[in-house]
PDB file of C-alpha atoms in Angstrom:
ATOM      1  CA  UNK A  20      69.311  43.303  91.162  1.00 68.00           C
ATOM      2  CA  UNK A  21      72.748  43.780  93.015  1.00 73.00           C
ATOM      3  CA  UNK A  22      72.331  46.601  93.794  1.00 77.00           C
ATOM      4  CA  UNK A  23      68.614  46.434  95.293  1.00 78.00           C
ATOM      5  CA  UNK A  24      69.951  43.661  97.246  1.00 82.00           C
ATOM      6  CA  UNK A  25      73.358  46.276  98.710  1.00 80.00           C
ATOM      7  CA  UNK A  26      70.380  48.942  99.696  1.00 80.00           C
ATOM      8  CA  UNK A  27      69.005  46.560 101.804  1.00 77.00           C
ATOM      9  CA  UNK A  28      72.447  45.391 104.132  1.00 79.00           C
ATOM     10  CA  UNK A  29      73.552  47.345 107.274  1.00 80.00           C
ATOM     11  CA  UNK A  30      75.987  48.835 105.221  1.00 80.00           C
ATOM     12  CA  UNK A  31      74.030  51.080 103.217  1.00 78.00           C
ATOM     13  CA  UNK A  32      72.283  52.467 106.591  1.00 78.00           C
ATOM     14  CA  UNK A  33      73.943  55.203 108.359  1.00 81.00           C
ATOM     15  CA  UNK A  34      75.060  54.513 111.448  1.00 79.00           C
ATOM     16  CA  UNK A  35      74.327  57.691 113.092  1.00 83.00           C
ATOM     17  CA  UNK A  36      71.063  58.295 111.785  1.00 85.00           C
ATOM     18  CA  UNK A  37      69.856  55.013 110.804  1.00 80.00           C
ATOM     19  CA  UNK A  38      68.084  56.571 107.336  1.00 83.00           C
ATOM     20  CA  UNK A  39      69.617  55.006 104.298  1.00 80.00           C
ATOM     21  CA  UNK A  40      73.080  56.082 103.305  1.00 80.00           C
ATOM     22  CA  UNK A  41      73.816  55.941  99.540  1.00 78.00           C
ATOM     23  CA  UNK A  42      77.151  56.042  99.538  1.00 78.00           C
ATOM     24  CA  UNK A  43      77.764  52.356 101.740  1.00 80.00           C
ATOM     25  CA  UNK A  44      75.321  50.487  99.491  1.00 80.00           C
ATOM     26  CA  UNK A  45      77.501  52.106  96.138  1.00 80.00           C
ATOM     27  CA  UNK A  46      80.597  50.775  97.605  1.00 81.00           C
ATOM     28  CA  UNK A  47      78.960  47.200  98.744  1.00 81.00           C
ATOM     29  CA  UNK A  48      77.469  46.926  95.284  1.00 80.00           C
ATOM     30  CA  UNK A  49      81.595  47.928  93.699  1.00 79.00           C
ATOM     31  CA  UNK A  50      82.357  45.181  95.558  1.00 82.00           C
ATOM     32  CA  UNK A  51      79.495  42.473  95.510  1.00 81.00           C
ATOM     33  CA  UNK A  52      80.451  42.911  91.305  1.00 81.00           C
ATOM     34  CA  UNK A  53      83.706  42.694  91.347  1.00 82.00           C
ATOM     35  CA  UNK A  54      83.658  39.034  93.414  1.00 83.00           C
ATOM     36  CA  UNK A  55      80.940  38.094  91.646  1.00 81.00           C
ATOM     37  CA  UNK A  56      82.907  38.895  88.597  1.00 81.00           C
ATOM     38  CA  UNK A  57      86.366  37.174  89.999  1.00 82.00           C
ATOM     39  CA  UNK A  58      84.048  34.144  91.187  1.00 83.00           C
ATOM     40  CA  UNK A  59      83.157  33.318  87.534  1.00 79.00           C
ATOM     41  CA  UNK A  60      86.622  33.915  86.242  1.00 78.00           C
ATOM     42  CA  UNK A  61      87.494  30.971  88.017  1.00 81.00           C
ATOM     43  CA  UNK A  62      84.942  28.786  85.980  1.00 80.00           C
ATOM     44  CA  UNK A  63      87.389  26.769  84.088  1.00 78.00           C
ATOM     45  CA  UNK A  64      85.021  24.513  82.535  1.00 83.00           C
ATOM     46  CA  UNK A  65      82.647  27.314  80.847  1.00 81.00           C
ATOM     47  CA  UNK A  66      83.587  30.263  78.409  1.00 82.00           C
ATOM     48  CA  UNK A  67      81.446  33.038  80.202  1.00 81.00           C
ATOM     49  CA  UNK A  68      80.695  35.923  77.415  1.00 83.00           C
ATOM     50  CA  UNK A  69      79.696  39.469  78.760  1.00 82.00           C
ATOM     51  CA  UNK A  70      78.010  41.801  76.103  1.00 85.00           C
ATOM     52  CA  UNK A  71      77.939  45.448  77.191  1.00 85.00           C
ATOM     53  CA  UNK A  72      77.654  48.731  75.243  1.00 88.00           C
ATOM     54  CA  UNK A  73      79.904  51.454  75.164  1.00 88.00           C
ATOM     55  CA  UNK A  74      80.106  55.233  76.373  1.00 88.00           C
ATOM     56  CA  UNK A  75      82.376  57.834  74.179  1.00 89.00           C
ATOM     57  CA  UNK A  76      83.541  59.800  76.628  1.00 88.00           C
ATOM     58  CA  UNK A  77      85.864  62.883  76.889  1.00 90.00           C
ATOM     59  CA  UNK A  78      88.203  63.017  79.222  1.00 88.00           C
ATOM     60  CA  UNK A  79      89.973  66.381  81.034  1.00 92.00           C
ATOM     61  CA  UNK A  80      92.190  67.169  78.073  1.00 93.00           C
ATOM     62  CA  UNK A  81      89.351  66.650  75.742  1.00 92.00           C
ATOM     63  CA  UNK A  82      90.392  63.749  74.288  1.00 88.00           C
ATOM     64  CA  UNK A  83      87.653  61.056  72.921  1.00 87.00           C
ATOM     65  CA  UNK A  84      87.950  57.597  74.679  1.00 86.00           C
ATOM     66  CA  UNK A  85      85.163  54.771  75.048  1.00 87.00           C
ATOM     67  CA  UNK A  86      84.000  53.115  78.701  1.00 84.00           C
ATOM     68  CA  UNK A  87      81.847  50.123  79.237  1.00 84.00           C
ATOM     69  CA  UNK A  88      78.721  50.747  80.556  1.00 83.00           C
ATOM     70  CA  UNK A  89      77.864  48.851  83.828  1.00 79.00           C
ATOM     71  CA  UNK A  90      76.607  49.676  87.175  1.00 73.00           C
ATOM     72  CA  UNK A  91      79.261  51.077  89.210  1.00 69.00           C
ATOM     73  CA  UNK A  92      82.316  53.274  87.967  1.00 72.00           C
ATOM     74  CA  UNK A  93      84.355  50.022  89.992  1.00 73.00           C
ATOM     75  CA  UNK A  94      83.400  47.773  88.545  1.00 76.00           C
ATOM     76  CA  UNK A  95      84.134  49.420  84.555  1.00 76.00           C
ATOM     77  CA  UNK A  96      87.248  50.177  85.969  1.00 79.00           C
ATOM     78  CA  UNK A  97      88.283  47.122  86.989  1.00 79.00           C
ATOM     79  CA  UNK A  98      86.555  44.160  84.656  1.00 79.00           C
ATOM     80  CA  UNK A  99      89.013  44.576  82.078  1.00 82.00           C
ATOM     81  CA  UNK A 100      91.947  43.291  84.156  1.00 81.00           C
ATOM     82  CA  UNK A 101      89.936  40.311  85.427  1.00 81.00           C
ATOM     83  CA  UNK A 102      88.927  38.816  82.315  1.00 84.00           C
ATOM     84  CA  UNK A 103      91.131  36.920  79.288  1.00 86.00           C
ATOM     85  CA  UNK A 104      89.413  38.763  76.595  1.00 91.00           C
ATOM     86  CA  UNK A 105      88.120  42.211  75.949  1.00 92.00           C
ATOM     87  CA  UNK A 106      86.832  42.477  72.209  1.00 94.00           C
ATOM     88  CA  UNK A 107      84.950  45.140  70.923  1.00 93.00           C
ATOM     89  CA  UNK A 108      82.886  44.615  67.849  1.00 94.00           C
ATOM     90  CA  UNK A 109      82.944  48.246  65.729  1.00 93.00           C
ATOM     91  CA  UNK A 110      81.686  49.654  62.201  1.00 94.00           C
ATOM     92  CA  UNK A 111      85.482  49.593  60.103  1.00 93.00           C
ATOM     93  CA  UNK A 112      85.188  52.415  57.675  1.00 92.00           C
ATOM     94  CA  UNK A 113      87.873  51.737  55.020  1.00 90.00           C
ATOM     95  CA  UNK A 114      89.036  54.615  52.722  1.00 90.00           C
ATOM     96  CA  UNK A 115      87.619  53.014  50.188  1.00 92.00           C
ATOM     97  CA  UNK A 116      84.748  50.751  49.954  1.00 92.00           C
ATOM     98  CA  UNK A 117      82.163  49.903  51.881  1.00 95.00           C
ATOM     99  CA  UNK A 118      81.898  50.122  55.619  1.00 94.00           C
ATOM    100  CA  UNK A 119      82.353  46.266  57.357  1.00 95.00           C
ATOM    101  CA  UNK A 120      81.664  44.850  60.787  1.00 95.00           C
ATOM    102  CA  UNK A 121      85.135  43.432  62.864  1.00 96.00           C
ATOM    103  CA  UNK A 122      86.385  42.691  66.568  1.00 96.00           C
ATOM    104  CA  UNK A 123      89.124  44.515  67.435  1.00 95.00           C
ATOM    105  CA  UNK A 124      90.872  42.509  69.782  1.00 94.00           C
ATOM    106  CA  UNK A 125      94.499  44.842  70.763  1.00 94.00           C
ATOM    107  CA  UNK A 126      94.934  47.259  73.450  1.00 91.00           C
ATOM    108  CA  UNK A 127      97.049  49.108  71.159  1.00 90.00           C
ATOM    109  CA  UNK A 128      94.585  50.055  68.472  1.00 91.00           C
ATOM    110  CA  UNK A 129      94.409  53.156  66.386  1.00 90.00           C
ATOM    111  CA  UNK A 130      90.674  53.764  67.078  1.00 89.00           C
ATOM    112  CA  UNK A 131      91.087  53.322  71.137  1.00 88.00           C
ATOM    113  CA  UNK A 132      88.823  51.248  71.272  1.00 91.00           C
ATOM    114  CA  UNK A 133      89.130  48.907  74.724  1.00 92.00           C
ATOM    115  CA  UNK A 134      90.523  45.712  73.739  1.00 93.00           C
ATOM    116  CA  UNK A 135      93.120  43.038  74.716  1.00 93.00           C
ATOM    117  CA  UNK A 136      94.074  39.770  74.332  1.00 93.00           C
ATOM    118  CA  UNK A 137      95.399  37.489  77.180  1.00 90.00           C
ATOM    119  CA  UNK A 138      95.764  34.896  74.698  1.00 89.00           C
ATOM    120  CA  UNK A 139      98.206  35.851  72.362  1.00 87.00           C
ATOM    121  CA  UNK A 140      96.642  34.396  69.092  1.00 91.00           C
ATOM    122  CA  UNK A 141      94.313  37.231  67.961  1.00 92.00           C
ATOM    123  CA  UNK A 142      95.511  39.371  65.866  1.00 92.00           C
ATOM    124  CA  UNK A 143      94.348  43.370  66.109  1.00 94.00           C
ATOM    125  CA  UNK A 144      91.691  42.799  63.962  1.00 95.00           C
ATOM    126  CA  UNK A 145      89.536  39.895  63.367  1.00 96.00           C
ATOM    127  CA  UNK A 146      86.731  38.390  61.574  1.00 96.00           C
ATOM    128  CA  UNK A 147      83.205  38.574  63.589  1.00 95.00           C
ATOM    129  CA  UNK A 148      82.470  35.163  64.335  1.00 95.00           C
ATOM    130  CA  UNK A 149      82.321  34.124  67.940  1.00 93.00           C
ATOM    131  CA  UNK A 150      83.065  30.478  66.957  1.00 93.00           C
ATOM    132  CA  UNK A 151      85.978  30.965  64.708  1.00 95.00           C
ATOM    133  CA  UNK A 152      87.075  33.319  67.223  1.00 94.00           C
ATOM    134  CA  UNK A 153      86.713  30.970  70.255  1.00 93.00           C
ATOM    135  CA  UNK A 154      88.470  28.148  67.748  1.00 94.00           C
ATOM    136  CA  UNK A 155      91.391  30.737  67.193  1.00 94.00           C
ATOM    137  CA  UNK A 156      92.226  31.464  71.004  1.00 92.00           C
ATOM    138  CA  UNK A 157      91.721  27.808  71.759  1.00 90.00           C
ATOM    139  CA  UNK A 158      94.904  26.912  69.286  1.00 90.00           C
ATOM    140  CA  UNK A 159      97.977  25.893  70.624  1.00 87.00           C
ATOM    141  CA  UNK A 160     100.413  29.392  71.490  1.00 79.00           C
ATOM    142  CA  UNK A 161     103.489  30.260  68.994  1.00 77.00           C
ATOM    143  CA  UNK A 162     107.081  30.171  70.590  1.00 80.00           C
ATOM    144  CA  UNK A 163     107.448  33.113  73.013  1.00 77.00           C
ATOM    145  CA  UNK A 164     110.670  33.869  70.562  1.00 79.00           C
ATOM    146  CA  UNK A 165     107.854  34.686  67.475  1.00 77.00           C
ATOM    147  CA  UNK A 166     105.227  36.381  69.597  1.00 71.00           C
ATOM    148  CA  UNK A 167     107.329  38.429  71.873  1.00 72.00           C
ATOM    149  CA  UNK A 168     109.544  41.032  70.199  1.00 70.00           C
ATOM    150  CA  UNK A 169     111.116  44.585  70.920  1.00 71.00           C
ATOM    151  CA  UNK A 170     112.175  46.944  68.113  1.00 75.00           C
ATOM    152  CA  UNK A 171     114.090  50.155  69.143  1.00 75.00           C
ATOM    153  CA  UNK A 172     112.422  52.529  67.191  1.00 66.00           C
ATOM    154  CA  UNK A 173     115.488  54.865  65.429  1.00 73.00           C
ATOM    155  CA  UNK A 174     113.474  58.155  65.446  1.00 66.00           C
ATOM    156  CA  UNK A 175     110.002  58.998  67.804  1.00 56.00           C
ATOM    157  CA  UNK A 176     108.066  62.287  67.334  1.00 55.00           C
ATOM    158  CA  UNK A 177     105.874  63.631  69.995  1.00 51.00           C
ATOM    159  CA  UNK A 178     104.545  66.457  70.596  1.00 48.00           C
ATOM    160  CA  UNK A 179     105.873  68.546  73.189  1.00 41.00           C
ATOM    161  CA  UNK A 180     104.047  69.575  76.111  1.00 43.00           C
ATOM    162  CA  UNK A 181     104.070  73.257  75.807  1.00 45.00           C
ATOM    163  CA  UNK A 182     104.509  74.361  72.345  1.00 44.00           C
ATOM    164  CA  UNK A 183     102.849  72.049  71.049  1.00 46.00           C
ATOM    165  CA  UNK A 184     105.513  71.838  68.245  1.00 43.00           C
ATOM    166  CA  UNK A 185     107.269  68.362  67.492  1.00 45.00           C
ATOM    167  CA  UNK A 186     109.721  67.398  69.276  1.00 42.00           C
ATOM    168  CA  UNK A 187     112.364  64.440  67.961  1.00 40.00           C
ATOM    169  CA  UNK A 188     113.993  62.109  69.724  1.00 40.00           C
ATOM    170  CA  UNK A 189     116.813  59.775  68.529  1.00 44.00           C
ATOM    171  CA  UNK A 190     117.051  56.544  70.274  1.00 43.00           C
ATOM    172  CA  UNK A 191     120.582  54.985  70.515  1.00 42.00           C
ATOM    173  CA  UNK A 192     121.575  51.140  71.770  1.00 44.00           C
ATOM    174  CA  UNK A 193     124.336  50.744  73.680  1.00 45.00           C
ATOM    175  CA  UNK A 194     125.929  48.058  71.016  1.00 43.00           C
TER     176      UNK A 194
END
């Protein structure tokens, strides 16, 4: 619908030929989204829920990583820093057991799946139920002191950019 609507406004003509110029109504429809998208962050008094499916993609080093998938490479791009909450609700495949439904709600998760939480009361992985979830983030905040900590790890190990062969690194503190 957006984007019928960008195809149709002087920007998505060309100027020099005055045919229809793909290009100008792609970047009117990034932006019409992205407003459109900031306008209803700003709707204090609602809790606005977008449901989208996701792309596995591989990116140049042929690494596996997941995208939303919405009109407009922008507008993917860009969604996840407008919103509070980005949850994405996966298939957990435990070791042992059966296989179980859950929202993983961290950036920093070891499937890399997108995720965050603005709110700082979900934890990586949580039950999936939208209302006990909405109840959870709606609870009052811990101290800063108990949700905001930094550990110097002692030892890291990455792999090193040539060989390929581990690489440690000891980290020291100054005390």
């Amino acid at each position: 619908l957006c984007f019928q609507w960008c195809k149709g406004q002087p920007q998505a003509i060309s100027d020099k030929t005055g045919k229809p110029d793909l290009r100008g109504a792609y970047g009117l429809h990034g932006q019409e989204m992205i407003a459109w998208i900031t306008h209803l962050q700003h709707t204090r008094t609602k809790n606005l829920w977008f449901v989208g499916i996701l792309d596995e993609k591989t990116d140049d080093f042929n690494r596996q990583f997941f995208a939303a998938q919405i009109e407009g490479a922008k507008t993917g791009l860009e969604l996840p820093g407008i919103v509070d909450q980005v949850i994405t609700m996966a298939e957990m495949k435990p070791e042992e057991g059966p296989s179980y439904r859950a929202f993983v709600c961290h950036t920093l998760n070891p499937w890399s799946y997108p995720a965050k939480d603005r709110s700082g009361r979900l934890t990586m992985v949580e039950e999936p139920h939208l209302g006990r979830l909405m109840e959870k983030i709606k609870t009052p905040a811990r101290p800063a002191a108990e949700r905001l900590n930094f550990e110097r790890p002692e030892k890291v190990t990455e792999t090193a950019p040539a060989t390929g062969a581990p690489v440690t690194t000891q980290m020291t503190t100054g005390a």
